[in-house]
Structure formats: structure tokens, C-alpha cells
Coordinates of C-alpha atoms in Angstrom, one line a residue:
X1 CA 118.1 97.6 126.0
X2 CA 114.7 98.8 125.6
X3 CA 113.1 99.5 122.2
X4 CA 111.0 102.1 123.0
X5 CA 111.4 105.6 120.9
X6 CA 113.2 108.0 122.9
X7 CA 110.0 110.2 123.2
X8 CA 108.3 107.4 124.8
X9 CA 110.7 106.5 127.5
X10 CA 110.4 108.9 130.5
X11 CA 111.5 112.4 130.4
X12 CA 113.6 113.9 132.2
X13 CA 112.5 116.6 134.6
X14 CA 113.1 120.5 132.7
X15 CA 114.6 122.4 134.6
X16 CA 113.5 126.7 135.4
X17 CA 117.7 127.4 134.9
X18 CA 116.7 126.4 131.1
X19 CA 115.0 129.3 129.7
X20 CA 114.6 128.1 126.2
X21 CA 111.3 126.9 125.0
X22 CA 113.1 125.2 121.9
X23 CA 115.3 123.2 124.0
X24 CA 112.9 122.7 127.1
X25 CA 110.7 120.8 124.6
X26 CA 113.2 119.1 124.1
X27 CA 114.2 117.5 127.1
X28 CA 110.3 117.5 128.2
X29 CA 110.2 114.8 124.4
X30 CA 113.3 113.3 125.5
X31 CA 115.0 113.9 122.9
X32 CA 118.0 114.9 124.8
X33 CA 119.1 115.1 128.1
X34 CA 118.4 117.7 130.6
X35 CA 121.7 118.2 132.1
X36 CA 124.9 117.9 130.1
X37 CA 124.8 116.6 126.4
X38 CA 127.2 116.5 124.5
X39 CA 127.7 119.6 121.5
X40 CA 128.0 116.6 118.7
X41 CA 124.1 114.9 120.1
X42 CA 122.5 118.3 120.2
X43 CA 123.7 119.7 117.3
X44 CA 122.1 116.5 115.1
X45 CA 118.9 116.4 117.1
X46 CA 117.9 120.2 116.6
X47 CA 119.6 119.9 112.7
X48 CA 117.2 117.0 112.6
X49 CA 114.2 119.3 112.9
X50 CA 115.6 121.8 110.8
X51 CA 114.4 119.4 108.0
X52 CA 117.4 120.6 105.9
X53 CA 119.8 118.4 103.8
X54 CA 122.9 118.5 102.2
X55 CA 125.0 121.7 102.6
X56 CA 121.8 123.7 103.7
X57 CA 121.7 121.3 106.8
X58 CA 125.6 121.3 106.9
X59 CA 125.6 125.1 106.9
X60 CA 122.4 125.1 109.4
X61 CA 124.8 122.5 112.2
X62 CA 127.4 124.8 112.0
X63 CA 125.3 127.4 113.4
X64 CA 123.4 125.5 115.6
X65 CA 127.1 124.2 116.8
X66 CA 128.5 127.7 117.1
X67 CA 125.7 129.0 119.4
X68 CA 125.5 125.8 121.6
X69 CA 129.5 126.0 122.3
X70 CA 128.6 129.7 123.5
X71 CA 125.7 128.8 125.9
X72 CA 127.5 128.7 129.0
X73 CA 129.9 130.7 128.9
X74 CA 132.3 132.1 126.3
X75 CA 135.8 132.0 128.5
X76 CA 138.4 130.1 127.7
X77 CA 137.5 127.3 130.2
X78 CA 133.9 127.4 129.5
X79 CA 134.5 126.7 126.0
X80 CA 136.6 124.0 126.2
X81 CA 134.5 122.2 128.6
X82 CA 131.5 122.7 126.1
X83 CA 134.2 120.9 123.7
X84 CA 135.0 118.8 125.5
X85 CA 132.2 117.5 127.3
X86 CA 129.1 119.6 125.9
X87 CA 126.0 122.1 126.7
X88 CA 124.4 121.8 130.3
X89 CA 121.6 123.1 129.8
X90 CA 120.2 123.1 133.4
X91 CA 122.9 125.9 133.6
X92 CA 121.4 127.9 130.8
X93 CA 120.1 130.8 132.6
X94 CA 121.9 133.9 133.2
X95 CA 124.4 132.8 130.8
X96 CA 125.4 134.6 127.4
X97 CA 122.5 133.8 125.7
X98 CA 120.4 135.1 128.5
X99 CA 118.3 138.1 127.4
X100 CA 117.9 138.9 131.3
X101 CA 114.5 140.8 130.3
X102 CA 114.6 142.5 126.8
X103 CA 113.0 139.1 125.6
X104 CA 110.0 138.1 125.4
X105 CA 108.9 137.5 128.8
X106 CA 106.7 134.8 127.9
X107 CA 108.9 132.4 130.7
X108 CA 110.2 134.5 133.6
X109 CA 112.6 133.6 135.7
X110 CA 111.1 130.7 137.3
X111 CA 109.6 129.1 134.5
X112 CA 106.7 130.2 134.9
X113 CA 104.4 131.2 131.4
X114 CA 103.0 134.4 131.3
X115 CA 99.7 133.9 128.9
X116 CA 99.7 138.4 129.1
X117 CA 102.8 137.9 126.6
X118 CA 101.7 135.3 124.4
X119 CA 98.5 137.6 123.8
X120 CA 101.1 140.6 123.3
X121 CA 103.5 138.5 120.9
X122 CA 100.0 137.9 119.1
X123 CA 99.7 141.9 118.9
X124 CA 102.7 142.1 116.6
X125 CA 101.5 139.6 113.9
X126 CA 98.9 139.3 111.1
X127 CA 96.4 136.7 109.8
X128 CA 97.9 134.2 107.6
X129 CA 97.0 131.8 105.3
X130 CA 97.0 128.3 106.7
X131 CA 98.8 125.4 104.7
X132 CA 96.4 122.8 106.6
X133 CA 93.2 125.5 105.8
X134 CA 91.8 128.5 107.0
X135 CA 93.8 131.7 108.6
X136 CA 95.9 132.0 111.6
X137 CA 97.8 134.5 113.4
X138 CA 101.6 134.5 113.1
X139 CA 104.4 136.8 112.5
X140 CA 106.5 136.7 109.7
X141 CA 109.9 137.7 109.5
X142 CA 109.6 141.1 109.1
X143 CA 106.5 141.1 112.2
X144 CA 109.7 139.2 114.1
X145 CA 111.9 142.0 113.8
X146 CA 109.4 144.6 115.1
X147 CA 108.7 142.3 117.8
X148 CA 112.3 141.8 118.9
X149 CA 112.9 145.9 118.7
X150 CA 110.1 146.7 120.5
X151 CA 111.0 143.7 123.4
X152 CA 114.5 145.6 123.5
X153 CA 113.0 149.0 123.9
X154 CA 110.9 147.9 126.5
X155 CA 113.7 146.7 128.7
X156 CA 115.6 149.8 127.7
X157 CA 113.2 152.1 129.0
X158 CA 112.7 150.5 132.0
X159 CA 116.6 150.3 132.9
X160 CA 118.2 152.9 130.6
X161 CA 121.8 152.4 132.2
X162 CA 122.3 148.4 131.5
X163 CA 120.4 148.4 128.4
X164 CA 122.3 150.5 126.2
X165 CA 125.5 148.8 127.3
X166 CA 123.6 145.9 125.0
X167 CA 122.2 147.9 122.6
X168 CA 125.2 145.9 120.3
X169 CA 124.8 142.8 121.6
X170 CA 121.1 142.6 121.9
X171 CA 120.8 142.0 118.2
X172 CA 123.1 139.5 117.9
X173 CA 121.5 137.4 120.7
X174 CA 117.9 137.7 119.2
X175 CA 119.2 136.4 115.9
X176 CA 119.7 133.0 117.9
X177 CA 116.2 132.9 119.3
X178 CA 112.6 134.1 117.5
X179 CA 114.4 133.8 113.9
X180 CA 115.4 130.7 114.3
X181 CA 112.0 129.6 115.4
X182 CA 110.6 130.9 112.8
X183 CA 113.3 128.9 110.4
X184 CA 112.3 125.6 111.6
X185 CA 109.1 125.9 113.1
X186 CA 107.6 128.2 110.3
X187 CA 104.5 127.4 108.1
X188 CA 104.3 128.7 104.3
X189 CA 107.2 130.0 102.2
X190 CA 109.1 133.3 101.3
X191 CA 107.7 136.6 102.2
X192 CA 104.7 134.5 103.5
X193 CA 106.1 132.0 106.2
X194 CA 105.0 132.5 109.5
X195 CA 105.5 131.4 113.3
X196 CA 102.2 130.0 114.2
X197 CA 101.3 132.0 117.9
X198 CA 99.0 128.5 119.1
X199 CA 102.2 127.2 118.3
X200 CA 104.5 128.7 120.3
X201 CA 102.1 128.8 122.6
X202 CA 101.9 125.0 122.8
X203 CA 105.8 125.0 122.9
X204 CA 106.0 127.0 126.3
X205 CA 102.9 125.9 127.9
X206 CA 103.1 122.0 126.9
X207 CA 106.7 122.2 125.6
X208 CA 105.2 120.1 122.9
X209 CA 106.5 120.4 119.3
X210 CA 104.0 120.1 116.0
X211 CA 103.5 116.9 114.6
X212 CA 105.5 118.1 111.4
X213 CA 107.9 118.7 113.8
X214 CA 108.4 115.3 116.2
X215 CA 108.6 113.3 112.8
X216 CA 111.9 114.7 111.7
X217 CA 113.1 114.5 115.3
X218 CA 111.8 110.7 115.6
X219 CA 113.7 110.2 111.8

């Protein structure tokens, strides 16, 4: 059996049906899988990154199990053959979790990333002070929020019908995406943490994680 890290060894190939930058990085690091793996693997490796401990990290699993047991579908038989066997996430898109264009829109529908919503996400945030030096722009919590509302209205307007069938919904799906980004991938603390935008920009364009980042994955 080979030594090598398991971000060294090839990666598997990511596929367009997995719409989410988080776990396309992922699979592009090989740190998991890109078809089926199991709820028990991918729970620990994206509670790994979390950076969270004790019942904090316990607490953060849990979610990160509940939402992952969900991702492909929320029947009776799709959950018990996430149980049972786990998440494929080359079967991600147009599942529940699929914001089917009252996201972001940074990655449309055949993976491809649009650099027009990067620059608009970048709209919606402020200059921050940098941990490492300097400013950058990011979006705190409360810049996520306004972001996610206004991706929501925009969808909304353009298919008024559909959209406020998932007016309800919508919300609870966003809390699994941008905030949780923002959680784990966030820079400075309380009111002042922030999602670095050249760093969610390096996750979809190079699904590549910060080096902050890869360390407590590779611990």
C-alpha cells in the first residue's frame, strides 16, 4: 500500500452533477471520493476542517451528518441507502439541496464558473482587516445574508410562479451553503469574520482550499 498523502495520490475526476464548490474541492484534493462515500468518511473529513473539538466539533458532525443524509434525496429509500451505503455525490445536482437558480450562479449547470458572479458576490461585501496583513474584501455574516436574499429575489423575479412555492424552503437550504463557508473557511472573529472573495474564488476556479485549510484536512 502506498504511503503517499491522499492529496498526493491522483484525484478523481469532479464531476458537473456535483454542484458544490466545498465538496468539489474535495474530491479534486482527494480527500474523498467522487462517487459514493460513505456518510461516516465524509462527515470526519469535512468536521476535520471545521477545526472544532470536543462537543463544538461533535455538535458541528451532527450537522454536517444531517445535511449529507439529505443530499440525494429525502424518501424513505433514498435515505436508507445514504445510511446504508452513503452520499454520491456525482448525483448531487438537481437534488434537495439544489438551489436550481436562486444561488449564486457562480457554477452553472455544467460546471462551468462564471467570473460575472464572483465580481457580483464581491459587490455585497466590505474591506476587511487581514489576519496575515493588509485589507481584503469579504462578506461577513450579516453581508451573507443580504447576499443570499438578494440571490433569492433574483430568481424570484425572473420565475415568480416556482419561486414562491420556495420562498420556505429557500432559507433553510442557504443555511447549508454560504454560512457554512463562512464557518469554516472564515478569517477574523465575531462581528468581524469574513469569507475571503479570492478565496472562494480559488475554491471554484481551482477547487483548491487555503493552506489553513488543507492542514486540518491532511491531520
Amino acid at each position: 500500500m502506498s504511503d503517499m498523502p491522499a492529496s498526493e495520490a491522483a484525484a478523481p475526476q469532479v464531476s458537473p452533477n456535483n454542484p458544490c464548490p466545498f465538496l468539489r474541492a474535495l474530491v479534486a484534493g482527494n480527500y474523498v471520493g467522487g462517487h459514493i462515500v460513505p456518510l461516516p468518511e465524509l462527515t470526519g473529513t469535512i468536521g476535520r476542517a471545521t477545526g472544532k473539538t470536543g462537543l463544538a466539533g461533535a455538535d458541528a458532525k451532527a450537522k454536517i451528518f444531517m445535511v449529507a443524509q439529505m443530499a440525494n434525496g429525502i424518501g424513505p429509500f433514498s435515505q436508507l441507502r445514504s445510511l446504508t451505503q452513503g452520499a454520491i455525490l456525482d448525483e448531487l445536482r438537481n437534488g434537495p439541496l439544489d438551489k436550481h437558480g436562486a444561488g449564486s450562479r457562480i457554477l452553472d449547470q455544467h460546471a462551468v464558473v462564471h467570473e460575472d458572479e464572483i465580481a457580483r458576490l464581491a459587490t455585497f461585501g466590505k474591506d476587511y482587516p487581514n489576519p496575515d496583513g493588509g485589507t481584503e474584501r469579504g462578506l461577513s455574516a450579516s453581508d451573507i445574508k443580504t447576499f443570499m436574499a438578494a440571490n433569492f429575489q433574483r430568481a424570484k423575479d425572473e420565475h415568480p410562479p416556482s419561486y414562491a412555492i420556495l420562498h420556505g424552503y429557500y432559507p433553510l437550504l442557504m443555511l447549508g451553503e454560504w454560512p457554512v463557508l463562512l464557518d469554516i473557511m472564515g478569517k477574523g472573529d465575531g462581528n468581524d469574520r469574513y469569507l475571503s472573495v479570492a478565496e472562494v474564488r480559488t475554491l471554484f476556479v481551482e477547487r483548491r482550499f487555503p493552506d489553513r485549510i488543507v492542514t486540518l484536512l491532511n491531520a
